[in-house]
Amino acid sequence: MQLQYKSQAVAKPYFIAAIALFAGQILFGLILGLQYVIGDFLFPAIPFNVARMVHTNLLIVWLLFGFMGAAYYLVPEETETELHSPLLAHVLFWVFLIAGVLTVAGYLAVPYATLAELTGNELLETMGREFLEQPLPTKLGIVVVALAFLYNIGMTLLKGRKTAITLILLMGLIGLAVLFLFAFYNPSNLVKDKYFWWWVVHLWVEGVWELILGAILGFVLLKITGVDREVIEKWLYVIITLTLVTGIIGTGHHYYWIGPPGYWQWWGSVFSALEPIPFFALTIFCFNMVNRRRRQHPNKAATLWALGTGVMAFLGAGVWGFLHTLAPVNYYTHGTQITAAHGHMAFYGAYVMVVLTMISYAMPILRGREVNPERSQVLEMWSFWLMTVSMVFITLFLTAAGILQVWLQRIIPNPQPFMAVQDQLAMFYWMRWLAGVVFFAGLAVYLYSFFAKDKPEAIEAGEAHPSVT
Amino acid sequence: MSATFTKAMARNVFYGGTVFSILLFLALTFHTNWKIPQRTPTETPSLEVARGKLLWETRNCIGCHTLLGEGAYFAPELGNVYQRRGPEFIKIWIKAQPTKVPGRRQMPQFHFTEQQLDDLVAFLKWTSEINTENWPPNIQG
């Protein structure tokens, strides 16, 4: 099978880089999980904070690679025209990859304070805030790559067909780029710093990224189900309306205890309590579209990932978010392992899975076939279950640890100190780590599935192949 | 969804709802930023506090600790550490790192000067005086 537009091919390196960085992210996750129970593991070579920066920054970077790859793949097909500049897309790929790798190497090679000195943090002090740890040159690089990427996508859109899917994708990508600019605002008043820090972090993951998610999922569902575009795009509008109407004011659930006025406890509780609704709509949407499918798409793995995204995004972002979003509950759970539990399943269920959905659908076509061989698909589906089930267990163990932590440290009459409580959570941390090992095994199966071929007898049993001359 | 609810209608609801939400959020943001000076010890922190904040950032403290509940969950909450431990203990503790107790979580040695330690303590004191609606629930953070 051939690509409909040859410029779609630029998506391939983006997907490969995304998967490679994903593997790195999980490796550092395993280091972190072990440091939770063996405190001095790899110290001082890789202190916890360094491993954590690598873990979270790799996640962000590989998801961005995934989003960009998805955009390069779906925009030509949706707009029915070649990409404005495939060359620019190739150049940006290398710029972004080199910037990402150098940044991670910097984290690992020198102490963070030295990195700050070397990279001119004193010119504009933006480093050292959670998830926005990147040195100034990296942050500027992200802006340049984002702008050039938007230019490329925007120009393609201008000359081609304008569908709701591409429009929603573009709005999400523009929002992503614009909101990132708040990473450069770091006032010395900590409350203002934190207030606008959330404009990047929350308005990304509970705002504009969901537009990107919706567009990607809508595209894949359109392709694999053959359901009428009008129906899919109408659903998409409803979902993203619910997302932004609940999610924007829902930012307030981060403003309860960091200095802003108390009224945010009301705004945040009411609106973020509604945040599961768009995710539930997403679940219904996925199942509804697959049930109404007009064709039996041979890529069973991609269908599984799409349905999985619908379910796991709802569980991780919706249910586990709701669990601790109401102010009276959050008063006790804020900043505990409950947050970590939610963060893991929400990121996996929504963003990791949607990128893997897209890769699952597009990668076979990028490699010149409609779908992967049967055995490869079976392995990929095994990896789906291994990773997804182990992530459910990671979340459950962290939730158990979190409940116990809240109880011992914040509720009982004689609350215990942080480290005394941590010691008592060790069993849950060990179980979380074991679940992490299973996740890593699932990832290994996933990686292997790309190289798996059908066994010779299976090929013989299938259609006849022309012999090699 | 029924056929009477068209894609164009859904799109218009999206634009209307989004614009309304953004405007409401901006209005609340404007009011909050007007109120923040009354809820922090000083509107513009002293130079000492600002230097302390920079030290906090460039040593990536947030990579292990939480500050007002935000950050990593590997090491204790420091938003109220000024009340919990007091200034002298904080300085002695930082100077004594790493403890090198086998199997225990380790904090790096940052080789701070006395001036830097005072700046950091000033930042932690300023932070501890933010009106956080009585969070955390108790002194243990």
Coordinates of C-alpha atoms in Angstrom, one line a residue:
Chain A
M1 CA 0.0 0.0 0.0
Q2 CA 1.3 3.4 -0.9
L3 CA 1.0 6.7 1.0
Q4 CA -1.7 8.9 -0.5
Y5 CA 0.6 11.9 -0.3
K6 CA 4.3 11.3 -0.4
S7 CA 5.2 14.1 2.0
Q8 CA 3.4 12.1 4.7
A9 CA 6.6 10.1 4.9
V10 CA 8.2 12.8 7.1
A11 CA 6.1 11.5 9.9
K12 CA 8.2 8.3 10.1
P13 CA 11.3 9.6 11.8
Y14 CA 9.1 11.5 14.3
F15 CA 7.4 8.3 15.3
I16 CA 10.7 6.4 15.6
A17 CA 12.2 9.1 17.7
A18 CA 9.1 9.2 19.9
I19 CA 9.3 5.4 20.5
A20 CA 13.1 5.6 21.3
L21 CA 12.6 8.4 23.8
F22 CA 9.6 6.5 25.3
A23 CA 12.0 3.6 26.0
G24 CA 14.4 6.0 27.7
Q25 CA 11.6 7.5 29.8
I26 CA 10.6 4.1 31.1
L27 CA 14.2 3.1 31.9
F28 CA 14.5 6.2 34.1
G29 CA 11.1 5.5 35.6
L30 CA 12.5 2.2 36.8
I31 CA 15.5 3.9 38.4
L32 CA 13.1 6.3 40.2
G33 CA 10.9 3.5 41.4
L34 CA 13.9 1.8 42.9
Q35 CA 15.2 5.0 44.5
Y36 CA 11.9 5.2 46.4
V37 CA 12.8 2.0 48.2
I38 CA 16.6 1.9 48.0
G39 CA 17.2 5.6 48.8
D40 CA 20.8 5.8 47.8
F41 CA 20.5 3.7 44.6
L42 CA 22.9 5.3 42.0
F43 CA 23.6 8.3 44.4
P44 CA 25.5 10.5 43.8
A45 CA 25.9 9.6 40.1
I46 CA 22.2 10.1 39.3
P47 CA 20.3 11.8 42.2
F48 CA 16.5 11.4 42.3
N49 CA 15.8 14.9 41.0
V50 CA 18.0 14.3 37.9
A51 CA 16.4 11.0 37.1
R52 CA 13.0 12.6 37.6
M53 CA 13.8 15.5 35.2
V54 CA 14.9 13.0 32.6
H55 CA 11.8 10.9 33.2
T56 CA 9.3 13.8 32.9
N57 CA 11.1 15.8 30.2
L58 CA 11.5 12.7 28.0
L59 CA 7.8 12.1 28.3
I60 CA 7.0 15.7 27.2
V61 CA 9.5 15.6 24.3
W62 CA 8.4 12.2 23.0
L63 CA 4.7 13.1 23.2
L64 CA 5.6 16.3 21.2
F65 CA 7.4 14.2 18.7
G66 CA 4.3 12.0 18.5
F67 CA 2.0 15.0 18.1
M68 CA 4.1 16.5 15.3
G69 CA 4.5 13.1 13.6
A70 CA 0.7 12.7 13.8
A71 CA 0.1 16.2 12.4
Y72 CA 2.5 15.6 9.5
Y73 CA 0.8 12.3 8.7
L74 CA -2.8 13.4 8.9
V75 CA -2.7 17.0 7.6
P76 CA -1.8 16.1 4.0
E77 CA -4.5 13.4 3.9
E78 CA -7.1 15.7 5.5
T79 CA -6.3 18.8 3.4
E80 CA -5.8 16.6 0.3
T81 CA -2.6 18.3 -0.6
E82 CA 1.1 17.8 -0.1
L83 CA 2.8 19.3 3.0
H84 CA 4.0 22.9 2.4
S85 CA 7.6 22.0 3.1
P86 CA 8.8 18.4 3.8
L87 CA 12.4 19.8 3.9
L88 CA 11.5 22.1 6.8
A89 CA 9.9 19.2 8.6
H90 CA 13.1 17.2 8.2
V91 CA 15.2 20.0 9.4
L92 CA 13.0 20.6 12.4
F93 CA 13.1 17.0 13.3
W94 CA 16.9 17.1 13.7
V95 CA 16.9 20.4 15.5
F96 CA 14.3 19.1 18.0
L97 CA 16.0 15.7 18.4
I98 CA 19.5 17.2 19.0
A99 CA 18.1 19.8 21.4
G100 CA 16.3 17.2 23.3
V101 CA 19.2 14.8 23.5
L102 CA 21.7 17.6 24.5
T103 CA 19.3 18.7 27.2
V104 CA 19.0 15.3 28.7
A105 CA 22.8 14.8 28.4
G106 CA 23.2 18.1 30.2
Y107 CA 21.0 17.0 33.1
L108 CA 23.0 13.8 33.5
A109 CA 26.5 15.2 32.9
V110 CA 26.8 18.2 35.2
P111 CA 25.1 19.5 38.4
Y112 CA 21.9 21.4 37.6
A113 CA 23.4 24.7 39.0
T114 CA 26.4 24.4 36.7
L115 CA 24.0 23.7 33.7
A116 CA 22.1 26.9 34.7
E117 CA 25.4 28.9 34.7
L118 CA 26.6 27.4 31.4
T119 CA 23.4 28.1 29.5
G120 CA 22.8 31.7 30.6
N121 CA 20.0 31.2 33.1
E122 CA 21.0 34.6 34.6
L123 CA 19.8 36.3 31.4
L124 CA 16.3 35.1 32.0
E125 CA 15.7 33.0 35.0
T126 CA 13.3 30.3 33.9
M127 CA 14.9 27.1 35.1
G128 CA 14.2 24.9 38.1
R129 CA 10.4 24.8 38.0
E130 CA 8.8 21.5 37.8
F131 CA 8.5 20.2 34.1
L132 CA 10.0 23.5 32.9
E133 CA 13.5 22.6 33.9
Q134 CA 14.9 23.0 30.4
P135 CA 17.8 25.5 30.0
L136 CA 17.1 28.8 28.2
P137 CA 18.5 27.7 24.8
T138 CA 16.3 24.6 24.9
K139 CA 13.2 26.6 25.8
L140 CA 14.0 29.1 22.9
G141 CA 14.6 26.1 20.6
I142 CA 11.1 24.7 21.5
V143 CA 9.6 28.1 20.6
V144 CA 11.5 28.2 17.3
V145 CA 10.5 24.6 16.4
A146 CA 6.9 25.2 17.4
L147 CA 6.6 28.3 15.3
A148 CA 8.2 26.8 12.2
F149 CA 6.1 23.7 12.6
L150 CA 2.9 25.8 12.9
Y151 CA 4.0 27.7 9.8
N152 CA 4.4 24.5 7.9
I153 CA 1.1 23.0 9.0
G154 CA -0.7 26.4 8.6
M155 CA 0.5 26.9 5.1
T156 CA -0.6 23.4 4.1
L157 CA -4.0 24.1 5.6
L158 CA -4.4 27.3 3.7
K159 CA -3.9 25.8 0.3
G160 CA -6.0 22.7 1.0
R161 CA -9.3 21.4 2.2
K162 CA -10.3 22.6 5.6
T163 CA -11.8 19.9 7.8
A164 CA -12.9 20.2 11.4
I165 CA -10.3 17.6 12.3
T166 CA -7.4 19.7 11.0
L167 CA -9.0 22.9 12.4
I168 CA -9.2 21.4 15.9
L169 CA -5.7 20.0 15.6
L170 CA -4.4 23.4 14.6
M171 CA -6.2 25.2 17.4
G172 CA -4.7 22.7 19.8
L173 CA -1.2 23.2 18.4
I174 CA -1.4 27.0 18.4
G175 CA -2.7 26.8 22.0
L176 CA 0.3 24.6 22.9
A177 CA 2.8 27.1 21.4
V178 CA 1.1 30.2 22.9
L179 CA 0.7 28.8 26.4
F180 CA 4.3 27.6 26.4
L181 CA 5.3 31.3 26.4
F182 CA 4.3 31.5 30.0
A183 CA 7.3 29.3 30.7
F184 CA 9.4 32.5 30.3
Y185 CA 7.4 34.4 32.9
N186 CA 9.0 33.8 36.4
P187 CA 8.3 36.6 38.8
S188 CA 10.0 36.7 42.2
N189 CA 6.6 36.5 43.9
L190 CA 6.2 32.8 44.3
V191 CA 2.4 32.9 44.2
K192 CA 2.4 34.7 40.9
D193 CA 5.0 32.3 39.6
K194 CA 2.9 29.3 40.5
Y195 CA -0.3 30.9 39.3
F196 CA 1.0 31.3 35.7
W197 CA 3.2 28.1 35.8
W198 CA -0.2 26.3 35.7
W199 CA -1.1 28.1 32.5
V200 CA 1.5 26.0 30.8
V201 CA 1.1 22.8 32.8
H202 CA -2.7 22.6 33.4
L203 CA -3.9 24.4 30.3
W204 CA -1.7 22.1 28.2
V205 CA -2.8 18.7 29.6
E206 CA -6.3 19.5 30.6
G207 CA -6.9 22.0 27.8
V208 CA -5.3 22.3 24.4
W209 CA -3.6 18.9 24.4
E210 CA -7.1 17.4 24.6
L211 CA -7.9 19.1 21.3
I212 CA -4.9 17.5 19.7
L213 CA -6.0 14.1 21.3
G214 CA -9.5 14.5 19.9
A215 CA -8.3 15.4 16.4
I216 CA -5.8 12.4 16.3
L217 CA -8.4 10.0 17.6
G218 CA -11.1 11.4 15.3
F219 CA -8.8 10.9 12.3
V220 CA -7.9 7.3 13.2
L221 CA -11.5 6.4 13.9
L222 CA -12.6 7.9 10.6
K223 CA -10.1 5.7 8.9
I224 CA -10.6 2.5 10.6
T225 CA -14.4 2.6 11.0
G226 CA -15.5 4.4 7.8
V227 CA -18.2 6.2 9.8
D228 CA -19.5 9.4 8.2
R229 CA -17.2 12.4 8.7
E230 CA -20.1 14.6 9.7
V231 CA -20.9 12.3 12.6
I232 CA -17.3 12.1 13.8
E233 CA -16.7 15.8 13.5
K234 CA -19.9 16.7 15.4
W235 CA -18.9 14.4 18.2
L236 CA -15.4 16.1 18.2
Y237 CA -16.9 19.5 18.6
V238 CA -19.1 18.4 21.5
I239 CA -16.2 16.7 23.2
I240 CA -13.8 19.7 22.9
T241 CA -16.5 22.1 24.0
L242 CA -17.0 20.1 27.2
T243 CA -13.2 19.9 27.6
L244 CA -12.6 23.6 27.5
V245 CA -15.7 24.7 29.3
T246 CA -14.8 22.5 32.3
G247 CA -11.0 22.5 31.9
I248 CA -10.3 26.3 31.7
I249 CA -12.0 27.3 34.9
G250 CA -11.1 23.8 36.2
T251 CA -7.5 25.2 36.5
G252 CA -8.9 26.5 39.8
H253 CA -8.3 23.1 41.4
H254 CA -4.6 24.0 41.5
Y255 CA -5.3 27.3 43.2
Y256 CA -6.7 26.1 46.4
W257 CA -3.6 26.1 48.6
I258 CA -0.9 28.0 46.9
G259 CA -1.9 31.6 47.7
P260 CA -4.8 32.7 45.5
P261 CA -8.1 33.7 47.2
G262 CA -10.3 31.1 48.8
Y263 CA -13.1 31.4 46.2
W264 CA -11.0 29.2 43.9
Q265 CA -12.1 26.3 46.1
W266 CA -15.6 26.8 44.7
W267 CA -14.7 27.6 41.1
G268 CA -12.1 24.8 41.0
S269 CA -14.3 22.2 42.7
V270 CA -17.4 22.8 40.7
F271 CA -15.8 23.0 37.2
S272 CA -13.2 20.3 37.7
A273 CA -15.8 18.0 39.1
L274 CA -17.3 18.2 35.6
E275 CA -14.0 17.4 33.9
P276 CA -14.7 13.7 33.7
I277 CA -17.7 14.4 31.4
P278 CA -15.7 15.2 28.3
F279 CA -13.6 12.0 28.9
F280 CA -16.7 10.0 29.3
A281 CA -18.0 11.4 26.1
L282 CA -14.7 10.4 24.5
T283 CA -15.2 6.8 25.7
I284 CA -18.8 6.7 24.4
F285 CA -17.5 8.2 21.1
C286 CA -14.9 5.6 20.6
F287 CA -17.1 2.6 21.2
N288 CA -20.0 4.1 19.3
M289 CA -17.9 4.7 16.2
V290 CA -16.4 1.2 16.3
N291 CA -19.8 -0.3 16.8
R292 CA -21.2 1.6 13.8
R293 CA -18.2 0.8 11.6
R294 CA -18.9 0.3 8.0
R295 CA -15.8 -1.8 7.3
Q296 CA -13.8 -4.4 9.1
H297 CA -10.4 -2.7 9.2
P298 CA -7.6 -5.3 9.2
N299 CA -5.5 -3.3 11.6
K300 CA -6.9 -4.8 14.8
A301 CA -4.1 -3.4 16.9
A302 CA -4.9 0.2 16.0
T303 CA -8.6 -0.4 16.8
L304 CA -7.6 -1.8 20.2
W305 CA -5.4 1.2 21.0
A306 CA -8.2 3.6 20.0
L307 CA -10.7 1.9 22.2
G308 CA -8.1 1.6 25.0
T309 CA -7.4 5.4 24.8
G310 CA -11.1 6.0 25.3
V311 CA -11.3 3.8 28.4
M312 CA -8.0 4.6 30.0
A313 CA -8.2 8.4 29.5
F314 CA -11.6 8.4 31.2
L315 CA -10.2 6.2 34.1
G316 CA -6.9 8.1 34.5
A317 CA -7.8 11.6 33.8
G318 CA -11.5 11.5 34.6
V319 CA -12.1 9.1 37.5
W320 CA -8.7 9.4 39.2
G321 CA -8.8 13.2 38.7
F322 CA -12.2 13.4 40.3
L323 CA -11.0 11.3 43.2
H324 CA -9.1 14.2 44.7
T325 CA -10.3 17.3 42.9
L326 CA -12.9 18.5 45.4
A327 CA -11.4 21.1 47.7
P328 CA -12.4 19.4 51.0
V329 CA -10.8 16.1 49.8
N330 CA -7.8 17.8 48.2
Y331 CA -7.0 19.6 51.4
Y332 CA -5.8 16.2 52.7
T333 CA -4.5 14.6 49.4
H334 CA -2.7 17.6 47.9
G335 CA 0.9 16.8 47.2
T336 CA 0.8 13.1 48.1
Q337 CA 1.2 9.8 46.2
I338 CA -2.5 10.2 45.2
T339 CA -1.4 12.9 42.8
A340 CA 1.4 10.6 41.5
A341 CA -1.2 7.9 40.9
H342 CA -3.5 10.2 38.9
G343 CA -0.6 11.6 36.9
H344 CA 0.7 8.3 35.8
M345 CA -2.6 6.8 34.6
A346 CA -3.8 10.1 33.1
F347 CA -0.7 10.7 31.0
Y348 CA -0.6 7.0 29.9
G349 CA -4.3 6.7 29.2
A350 CA -4.7 10.0 27.4
Y351 CA -1.5 11.0 25.7
V352 CA 0.7 8.0 25.5
M353 CA -2.1 5.8 24.2
V354 CA -3.3 8.3 21.6
V355 CA 0.2 8.6 20.2
L356 CA 0.5 4.8 20.1
T357 CA -2.9 4.7 18.4
M358 CA -1.7 6.9 15.7
I359 CA 1.6 5.1 15.3
S360 CA -0.2 1.8 15.2
Y361 CA -2.4 3.0 12.4
A362 CA 0.1 5.0 10.4
M363 CA 3.4 3.2 10.9
P364 CA 2.5 0.1 8.8
I365 CA 1.4 2.4 5.9
L366 CA 4.6 4.4 6.3
R367 CA 6.5 1.2 5.9
G368 CA 4.6 0.4 2.7
R369 CA 1.8 -2.0 3.8
E370 CA -1.7 -1.4 4.9
V371 CA -1.3 -3.4 8.1
N372 CA 1.3 -5.4 9.9
P373 CA 1.6 -9.2 9.5
E374 CA -0.7 -11.1 11.8
R375 CA 2.1 -12.2 14.3
S376 CA 3.3 -8.6 14.6
Q377 CA -0.2 -7.4 15.4
V378 CA -0.7 -10.2 18.0
L379 CA 2.6 -9.1 19.7
E380 CA 1.5 -5.5 19.6
M381 CA -1.8 -6.4 21.2
W382 CA 0.1 -8.4 23.9
S383 CA 2.2 -5.3 24.5
F384 CA -1.0 -3.3 24.8
W385 CA -2.4 -5.5 27.5
L386 CA 1.0 -5.8 29.4
M387 CA 1.5 -2.1 29.5
T388 CA -2.1 -1.1 30.2
V389 CA -2.7 -3.7 32.9
S390 CA 0.6 -2.9 34.6
M391 CA -0.2 0.8 34.5
V392 CA -3.5 0.1 36.2
F393 CA -1.6 -1.7 38.9
I394 CA 1.0 1.1 39.2
T395 CA -1.9 3.4 39.7
L396 CA -3.6 1.1 42.3
F397 CA -0.4 0.6 44.3
L398 CA 0.3 4.4 44.3
T399 CA -3.2 5.1 45.3
A400 CA -2.9 2.6 48.2
A401 CA 0.4 4.2 49.2
G402 CA -1.3 7.7 49.0
I403 CA -4.3 6.8 51.1
L404 CA -2.0 5.4 53.8
Q405 CA 0.3 8.4 53.5
V406 CA -2.6 10.8 54.0
W407 CA -3.9 8.8 57.0
L408 CA -0.6 8.6 58.8
Q409 CA 0.7 12.1 58.0
R410 CA -2.4 14.2 57.9
I411 CA -5.4 12.6 59.6
I412 CA -4.5 10.6 62.8
P413 CA -4.3 12.5 66.1
N414 CA -0.5 12.3 66.3
P415 CA 0.6 12.9 62.7
Q416 CA 3.9 11.3 61.8
P417 CA 6.8 13.0 60.0
F418 CA 7.2 12.6 56.2
M419 CA 10.1 10.1 56.2
A420 CA 8.7 8.0 59.0
V421 CA 5.5 7.6 56.9
Q422 CA 7.5 6.8 53.7
D423 CA 9.2 3.9 55.4
Q424 CA 5.8 2.4 56.1
L425 CA 4.8 2.6 52.5
A426 CA 7.8 0.6 51.2
M427 CA 5.7 -2.5 50.4
F428 CA 3.5 -0.6 48.1
Y429 CA 6.5 1.1 46.5
W430 CA 8.0 -2.4 45.9
M431 CA 4.8 -3.6 44.3
R432 CA 4.7 -0.5 42.1
W433 CA 8.2 -1.1 41.0
L434 CA 7.4 -4.7 40.0
A435 CA 4.4 -3.5 38.0
G436 CA 6.9 -1.1 36.4
V437 CA 9.1 -4.0 35.4
V438 CA 6.1 -5.7 33.8
F439 CA 5.4 -2.4 32.0
F440 CA 9.0 -2.4 30.7
A441 CA 8.5 -6.0 29.5
G442 CA 5.4 -4.9 27.7
L443 CA 7.4 -2.1 26.1
A444 CA 10.1 -4.6 25.0
V445 CA 7.3 -6.7 23.3
Y446 CA 6.0 -3.5 21.7
L447 CA 9.5 -2.7 20.3
Y448 CA 9.9 -6.3 19.1
S449 CA 6.6 -6.3 17.3
F450 CA 7.9 -3.9 14.8
F451 CA 10.4 -6.5 13.6
A452 CA 8.3 -9.6 13.9
K453 CA 7.4 -11.4 10.7
D454 CA 4.9 -14.2 10.2
K455 CA 6.4 -17.6 10.6
P456 CA 7.3 -19.3 7.2
E457 CA 4.5 -21.9 7.5
A458 CA 2.0 -19.1 8.0
I459 CA 3.1 -17.4 4.9
E460 CA 2.9 -20.7 2.9
A461 CA -0.6 -21.3 4.2
G462 CA -1.6 -17.8 3.0
E463 CA -1.6 -16.5 -0.5
A464 CA 1.1 -17.7 -2.9
H465 CA 4.1 -15.6 -3.1
P466 CA 6.1 -15.1 -6.3
S467 CA 9.4 -16.8 -6.0
V468 CA 12.6 -14.8 -6.0
T469 CA 14.2 -14.7 -9.4
Chain B
M1 CA -26.9 12.5 18.5
S2 CA -30.0 13.4 16.6
A3 CA -29.9 14.8 13.1
T4 CA -31.4 18.1 14.2
F5 CA -28.2 18.9 16.1
T6 CA -25.9 19.6 13.2
K7 CA -22.1 19.9 13.0
A8 CA -22.4 23.7 12.5
M9 CA -24.4 24.0 15.7
A10 CA -21.9 22.0 17.6
R11 CA -19.1 24.2 16.2
N12 CA -20.9 27.4 17.2
V13 CA -21.5 26.1 20.7
F14 CA -17.8 25.3 20.9
Y15 CA -16.7 28.8 19.9
G16 CA -19.2 30.4 22.2
G17 CA -18.5 28.2 25.2
T18 CA -14.7 28.6 24.8
V19 CA -14.7 32.3 24.4
F20 CA -17.0 32.7 27.4
S21 CA -14.8 30.4 29.5
I22 CA -11.6 32.3 28.5
L23 CA -13.2 35.6 29.4
L24 CA -14.5 34.4 32.8
F25 CA -11.0 32.9 33.5
L26 CA -9.3 36.2 32.6
A27 CA -11.7 38.1 34.8
L28 CA -10.9 35.8 37.8
T29 CA -7.2 36.0 37.0
F30 CA -7.3 39.8 37.0
H31 CA -9.1 39.8 40.4
T32 CA -6.7 37.2 41.8
N33 CA -3.6 39.1 40.8
W34 CA -5.1 42.2 42.4
K35 CA -5.5 40.2 45.6
I36 CA -2.2 38.4 45.7
P37 CA -0.2 41.2 47.3
Q38 CA -2.6 41.1 50.3
R39 CA -2.1 37.3 50.6
T40 CA 1.7 37.3 50.4
P41 CA 4.0 38.7 53.1
T42 CA 5.2 41.5 50.7
E43 CA 4.1 42.1 47.1
T44 CA 7.7 42.3 45.8
P45 CA 9.9 40.0 47.8
S46 CA 13.1 41.5 49.2
L47 CA 16.4 41.0 47.3
E48 CA 17.4 38.4 49.9
V49 CA 14.1 36.4 49.2
A50 CA 14.5 36.7 45.5
R51 CA 18.1 35.4 45.7
G52 CA 16.8 32.6 47.8
K53 CA 14.2 31.7 45.2
L54 CA 16.9 31.6 42.5
L55 CA 18.9 29.2 44.7
W56 CA 15.8 27.1 45.2
E57 CA 15.4 26.9 41.4
T58 CA 18.9 26.4 40.2
R59 CA 19.5 23.5 42.7
N60 CA 16.3 21.9 41.4
C61 CA 14.9 21.5 44.9
I62 CA 11.5 20.9 43.4
G63 CA 12.9 17.7 41.8
C64 CA 12.6 15.9 45.2
H65 CA 10.6 18.2 47.5
T66 CA 7.1 19.7 47.4
L67 CA 6.6 23.4 48.0
L68 CA 3.0 24.2 49.0
G69 CA 2.2 20.7 47.8
E70 CA 3.7 21.0 44.3
G71 CA 6.8 19.2 43.1
A72 CA 8.1 15.7 43.6
Y73 CA 6.9 13.5 46.4
F74 CA 10.3 12.0 47.3
A75 CA 11.2 14.4 50.2
P76 CA 9.4 16.5 52.8
E77 CA 7.1 19.5 52.2
L78 CA 9.1 22.7 52.6
G79 CA 6.4 25.3 52.4
N80 CA 6.1 25.2 56.2
V81 CA 9.6 23.9 57.1
Y82 CA 10.5 27.3 58.6
Q83 CA 7.9 26.7 61.3
R84 CA 8.6 23.0 61.6
R85 CA 12.3 23.2 62.0
G86 CA 13.4 26.8 62.4
P87 CA 16.1 28.7 60.6
E88 CA 19.2 27.2 62.4
F89 CA 18.1 23.6 61.9
I90 CA 17.5 24.2 58.2
K91 CA 21.0 25.6 57.7
I92 CA 22.7 22.9 59.7
W93 CA 20.7 20.2 57.9
I94 CA 21.7 21.5 54.4
K95 CA 25.3 21.7 55.4
A96 CA 25.3 18.1 56.8
Q97 CA 24.1 16.5 53.5
P98 CA 24.4 13.9 52.3
T99 CA 23.9 11.8 55.4
K100 CA 25.3 8.7 53.6
V101 CA 23.2 6.4 55.8
P102 CA 23.1 3.2 53.7
G103 CA 19.7 2.7 52.0
R104 CA 18.4 6.1 53.0
R105 CA 17.2 8.7 50.5
Q106 CA 20.1 11.1 49.9
M107 CA 20.3 14.9 49.4
P108 CA 23.2 16.3 47.5
Q109 CA 25.8 18.7 49.1
F110 CA 25.5 22.2 47.5
H111 CA 28.5 23.9 49.1
F112 CA 26.5 27.0 50.0
T113 CA 28.1 30.1 51.6
E114 CA 26.6 31.5 54.8
Q115 CA 25.1 34.3 52.7
Q116 CA 23.4 31.8 50.4
L117 CA 22.1 29.8 53.3
D118 CA 20.6 33.0 54.8
D119 CA 19.0 33.8 51.4
L120 CA 17.5 30.4 51.2
V121 CA 16.1 30.6 54.7
A122 CA 14.6 34.0 53.9
F123 CA 12.9 32.6 50.9
L124 CA 11.5 29.7 52.9
K125 CA 10.3 32.1 55.7
W126 CA 8.6 34.3 53.1
T127 CA 6.9 31.3 51.6
S128 CA 5.8 30.0 54.9
E129 CA 3.9 33.3 55.5
I130 CA 1.8 33.0 52.3
N131 CA -2.0 32.8 53.0
T132 CA -2.6 29.1 52.0
E133 CA -6.1 28.8 53.4
N134 CA -4.6 26.8 56.3
W135 CA -2.9 24.2 54.2
P136 CA -1.1 21.9 55.1
P137 CA -3.5 20.3 57.6
N138 CA -0.7 20.0 60.2
I139 CA 3.0 20.8 60.9
Q140 CA 4.2 17.6 59.3
G141 CA 3.3 19.0 55.8

